[in-house]
Amino acid sequence: MKLKKLDQEFSVCKVEDYSLVDLSAEYSFIGKTDEENSLVCATGDVPSNVVERDDR
């Protein structure tokens, strides 16, 4: 596996649901637990239904 540094800013978000997540965006990662729906995406792709977010 090769690691590649991306020259882009990303955000880690807790979202209400995944309905507004742009899954066609170049980079996105979703994760779900029994307590939350999580999203990591480019800061410019953060959806409007964010409950919490941490940029950078």
mmCIF file of N, CA and C in Angstrom:
data_model
loop_
_atom_site.group_PDB
_atom_site.id
_atom_site.type_symbol
_atom_site.label_atom_id
_atom_site.label_comp_id
_atom_site.label_asym_id
_atom_site.label_seq_id
_atom_site.Cartn_x
_atom_site.Cartn_y
_atom_site.Cartn_z
ATOM 1 N N MET A 1 0.850 -1.166 0.000
ATOM 2 C CA MET A 1 0.000 0.000 0.000
ATOM 3 C C MET A 1 0.895 1.227 0.000
ATOM 4 N N LYS A 2 0.570 2.179 -0.852
ATOM 5 C CA LYS A 2 1.275 3.454 -0.892
ATOM 6 C C LYS A 2 0.415 4.526 -0.245
ATOM 7 N N LEU A 3 1.032 5.336 0.597
ATOM 8 C CA LEU A 3 0.338 6.475 1.185
ATOM 9 C C LEU A 3 0.612 7.703 0.335
ATOM 10 N N LYS A 4 -0.388 8.530 0.203
ATOM 11 C CA LYS A 4 -0.266 9.729 -0.611
ATOM 12 C C LYS A 4 -0.766 10.918 0.201
ATOM 13 N N LYS A 5 0.023 11.976 0.259
ATOM 14 C CA LYS A 5 -0.397 13.192 0.953
ATOM 15 C C LYS A 5 -1.309 13.994 0.039
ATOM 16 N N LEU A 6 -2.450 14.370 0.559
ATOM 17 C CA LEU A 6 -3.424 15.143 -0.200
ATOM 18 C C LEU A 6 -3.331 16.602 0.226
ATOM 19 N N ASP A 7 -3.187 17.493 -0.723
ATOM 20 C CA ASP A 7 -3.124 18.928 -0.435
ATOM 21 C C ASP A 7 -4.524 19.515 -0.450
ATOM 22 N N GLN A 8 -5.293 19.120 0.533
ATOM 23 C CA GLN A 8 -6.685 19.509 0.631
ATOM 24 C C GLN A 8 -7.065 19.531 2.100
ATOM 25 N N GLU A 9 -8.027 20.363 2.463
ATOM 26 C CA GLU A 9 -8.506 20.367 3.838
ATOM 27 C C GLU A 9 -9.712 19.459 3.958
ATOM 28 N N PHE A 10 -9.748 18.692 5.043
ATOM 29 C CA PHE A 10 -10.835 17.752 5.287
ATOM 30 C C PHE A 10 -11.542 18.080 6.583
ATOM 31 N N SER A 11 -12.772 17.613 6.700
ATOM 32 C CA SER A 11 -13.570 17.790 7.912
ATOM 33 C C SER A 11 -14.078 16.432 8.373
ATOM 34 N N VAL A 12 -14.152 16.274 9.689
ATOM 35 C CA VAL A 12 -14.750 15.095 10.303
ATOM 36 C C VAL A 12 -16.066 15.569 10.879
ATOM 37 N N CYS A 13 -17.147 14.911 10.478
ATOM 38 C CA CYS A 13 -18.485 15.396 10.835
ATOM 39 C C CYS A 13 -19.344 14.295 11.430
ATOM 40 N N LYS A 14 -20.251 14.719 12.289
ATOM 41 C CA LYS A 14 -21.355 13.873 12.715
ATOM 42 C C LYS A 14 -22.570 14.421 11.978
ATOM 43 N N VAL A 15 -23.269 13.573 11.228
ATOM 44 C CA VAL A 15 -24.417 14.024 10.442
ATOM 45 C C VAL A 15 -25.697 13.373 10.951
ATOM 46 N N GLU A 16 -26.824 14.053 10.700
ATOM 47 C CA GLU A 16 -28.120 13.501 11.092
ATOM 48 C C GLU A 16 -28.375 12.177 10.373
ATOM 49 N N ASP A 17 -28.137 12.178 9.070
ATOM 50 C CA ASP A 17 -28.259 10.984 8.238
ATOM 51 C C ASP A 17 -27.420 11.214 6.988
ATOM 52 N N TYR A 18 -27.372 10.238 6.111
ATOM 53 C CA TYR A 18 -26.506 10.326 4.933
ATOM 54 C C TYR A 18 -27.218 10.851 3.687
ATOM 55 N N SER A 19 -28.430 11.357 3.838
ATOM 56 C CA SER A 19 -29.224 11.773 2.681
ATOM 57 C C SER A 19 -28.603 12.921 1.885
ATOM 58 N N LEU A 20 -27.811 13.780 2.533
ATOM 59 C CA LEU A 20 -27.227 14.925 1.835
ATOM 60 C C LEU A 20 -25.738 14.751 1.523
ATOM 61 N N VAL A 21 -25.188 13.574 1.805
ATOM 62 C CA VAL A 21 -23.777 13.306 1.528
ATOM 63 C C VAL A 21 -23.601 13.071 0.031
ATOM 64 N N ASP A 22 -22.649 13.768 -0.557
ATOM 65 C CA ASP A 22 -22.363 13.614 -1.985
ATOM 66 C C ASP A 22 -21.398 12.444 -2.162
ATOM 67 N N LEU A 23 -21.945 11.273 -2.417
ATOM 68 C CA LEU A 23 -21.118 10.075 -2.565
ATOM 69 C C LEU A 23 -20.343 10.052 -3.872
ATOM 70 N N SER A 24 -20.599 10.999 -4.760
ATOM 71 C CA SER A 24 -19.832 11.082 -6.001
ATOM 72 C C SER A 24 -18.627 12.012 -5.855
ATOM 73 N N ALA A 25 -18.466 12.613 -4.675
ATOM 74 C CA ALA A 25 -17.315 13.482 -4.416
ATOM 75 C C ALA A 25 -16.034 12.654 -4.520
ATOM 76 N N GLU A 26 -14.945 13.320 -4.842
ATOM 77 C CA GLU A 26 -13.677 12.615 -5.038
ATOM 78 C C GLU A 26 -13.254 11.836 -3.788
ATOM 79 N N TYR A 27 -13.422 12.444 -2.604
ATOM 80 C CA TYR A 27 -13.052 11.793 -1.360
ATOM 81 C C TYR A 27 -14.196 11.855 -0.363
ATOM 82 N N SER A 28 -14.557 10.707 0.178
ATOM 83 C CA SER A 28 -15.511 10.673 1.276
ATOM 84 C C SER A 28 -15.403 9.321 1.966
ATOM 85 N N PHE A 29 -15.614 9.342 3.264
ATOM 86 C CA PHE A 29 -15.620 8.119 4.063
ATOM 87 C C PHE A 29 -16.779 8.236 5.029
ATOM 88 N N ILE A 30 -17.626 7.219 5.071
ATOM 89 C CA ILE A 30 -18.726 7.224 6.026
ATOM 90 C C ILE A 30 -18.552 6.051 6.983
ATOM 91 N N GLY A 31 -18.991 6.274 8.200
ATOM 92 C CA GLY A 31 -18.950 5.245 9.230
ATOM 93 C C GLY A 31 -20.174 5.383 10.108
ATOM 94 N N LYS A 32 -20.645 4.254 10.610
ATOM 95 C CA LYS A 32 -21.862 4.284 11.419
ATOM 96 C C LYS A 32 -21.674 3.398 12.637
ATOM 97 N N THR A 33 -22.111 3.908 13.777
ATOM 98 C CA THR A 33 -22.167 3.111 14.997
ATOM 99 C C THR A 33 -23.593 3.173 15.513
ATOM 100 N N ASP A 34 -23.831 2.542 16.636
ATOM 101 C CA ASP A 34 -25.172 2.602 17.221
ATOM 102 C C ASP A 34 -25.474 3.989 17.790
ATOM 103 N N GLU A 35 -24.458 4.850 17.883
ATOM 104 C CA GLU A 35 -24.652 6.177 18.459
ATOM 105 C C GLU A 35 -24.561 7.330 17.470
ATOM 106 N N GLU A 36 -23.919 7.137 16.316
ATOM 107 C CA GLU A 36 -23.779 8.259 15.398
ATOM 108 C C GLU A 36 -23.484 7.830 13.972
ATOM 109 N N ASN A 37 -23.758 8.766 13.055
ATOM 110 C CA ASN A 37 -23.404 8.640 11.640
ATOM 111 C C ASN A 37 -22.244 9.597 11.405
ATOM 112 N N SER A 38 -21.111 9.081 10.945
ATOM 113 C CA SER A 38 -19.915 9.901 10.776
ATOM 114 C C SER A 38 -19.551 10.039 9.312
ATOM 115 N N LEU A 39 -18.876 11.132 9.003
ATOM 116 C CA LEU A 39 -18.451 11.433 7.644
ATOM 117 C C LEU A 39 -17.109 12.140 7.693
ATOM 118 N N VAL A 40 -16.188 11.716 6.845
ATOM 119 C CA VAL A 40 -14.948 12.446 6.598
ATOM 120 C C VAL A 40 -14.982 12.824 5.128
ATOM 121 N N CYS A 41 -14.839 14.120 4.841
ATOM 122 C CA CYS A 41 -14.905 14.575 3.449
ATOM 123 C C CYS A 41 -14.121 15.876 3.304
ATOM 124 N N ALA A 42 -13.918 16.291 2.082
ATOM 125 C CA ALA A 42 -13.289 17.587 1.835
ATOM 126 C C ALA A 42 -14.162 18.666 2.476
ATOM 127 N N THR A 43 -13.540 19.661 3.060
ATOM 128 C CA THR A 43 -14.277 20.703 3.769
ATOM 129 C C THR A 43 -15.325 21.369 2.872
ATOM 130 N N GLY A 44 -15.036 21.509 1.608
ATOM 131 C CA GLY A 44 -15.998 22.110 0.684
ATOM 132 C C GLY A 44 -17.195 21.232 0.375
ATOM 133 N N ASP A 45 -17.135 19.957 0.749
ATOM 134 C CA ASP A 45 -18.226 19.009 0.480
ATOM 135 C C ASP A 45 -19.065 18.687 1.711
ATOM 136 N N VAL A 46 -18.864 19.406 2.812
ATOM 137 C CA VAL A 46 -19.623 19.137 4.037
ATOM 138 C C VAL A 46 -21.103 19.430 3.782
ATOM 139 N N PRO A 47 -21.987 18.473 4.070
ATOM 140 C CA PRO A 47 -23.418 18.701 3.839
ATOM 141 C C PRO A 47 -24.028 19.624 4.898
ATOM 142 N N SER A 48 -25.225 20.087 4.634
ATOM 143 C CA SER A 48 -25.871 21.048 5.534
ATOM 144 C C SER A 48 -26.498 20.410 6.768
ATOM 145 N N ASN A 49 -26.634 19.085 6.805
ATOM 146 C CA ASN A 49 -27.284 18.441 7.948
ATOM 147 C C ASN A 49 -26.278 17.947 8.987
ATOM 148 N N VAL A 50 -25.208 18.722 9.189
ATOM 149 C CA VAL A 50 -24.166 18.377 10.154
ATOM 150 C C VAL A 50 -24.623 18.730 11.568
ATOM 151 N N VAL A 51 -24.397 17.811 12.486
ATOM 152 C CA VAL A 51 -24.713 18.032 13.894
ATOM 153 C C VAL A 51 -23.483 18.594 14.607
ATOM 154 N N GLU A 52 -22.305 18.036 14.298
ATOM 155 C CA GLU A 52 -21.029 18.517 14.818
ATOM 156 C C GLU A 52 -20.003 18.379 13.724
ATOM 157 N N ARG A 53 -18.960 19.221 13.781
ATOM 158 C CA ARG A 53 -17.889 19.086 12.789
ATOM 159 C C ARG A 53 -16.578 19.592 13.342
ATOM 160 N N ASP A 54 -15.506 19.011 12.834
ATOM 161 C CA ASP A 54 -14.153 19.402 13.201
ATOM 162 C C ASP A 54 -13.388 19.570 11.900
ATOM 163 N N ASP A 55 -13.017 20.797 11.592
ATOM 164 C CA ASP A 55 -12.290 21.060 10.357
ATOM 165 C C ASP A 55 -10.796 20.901 10.592
ATOM 166 N N ARG A 56 -10.112 20.492 9.530
ATOM 167 C CA ARG A 56 -8.663 20.271 9.512
ATOM 168 C C ARG A 56 -8.321 19.019 10.231
#
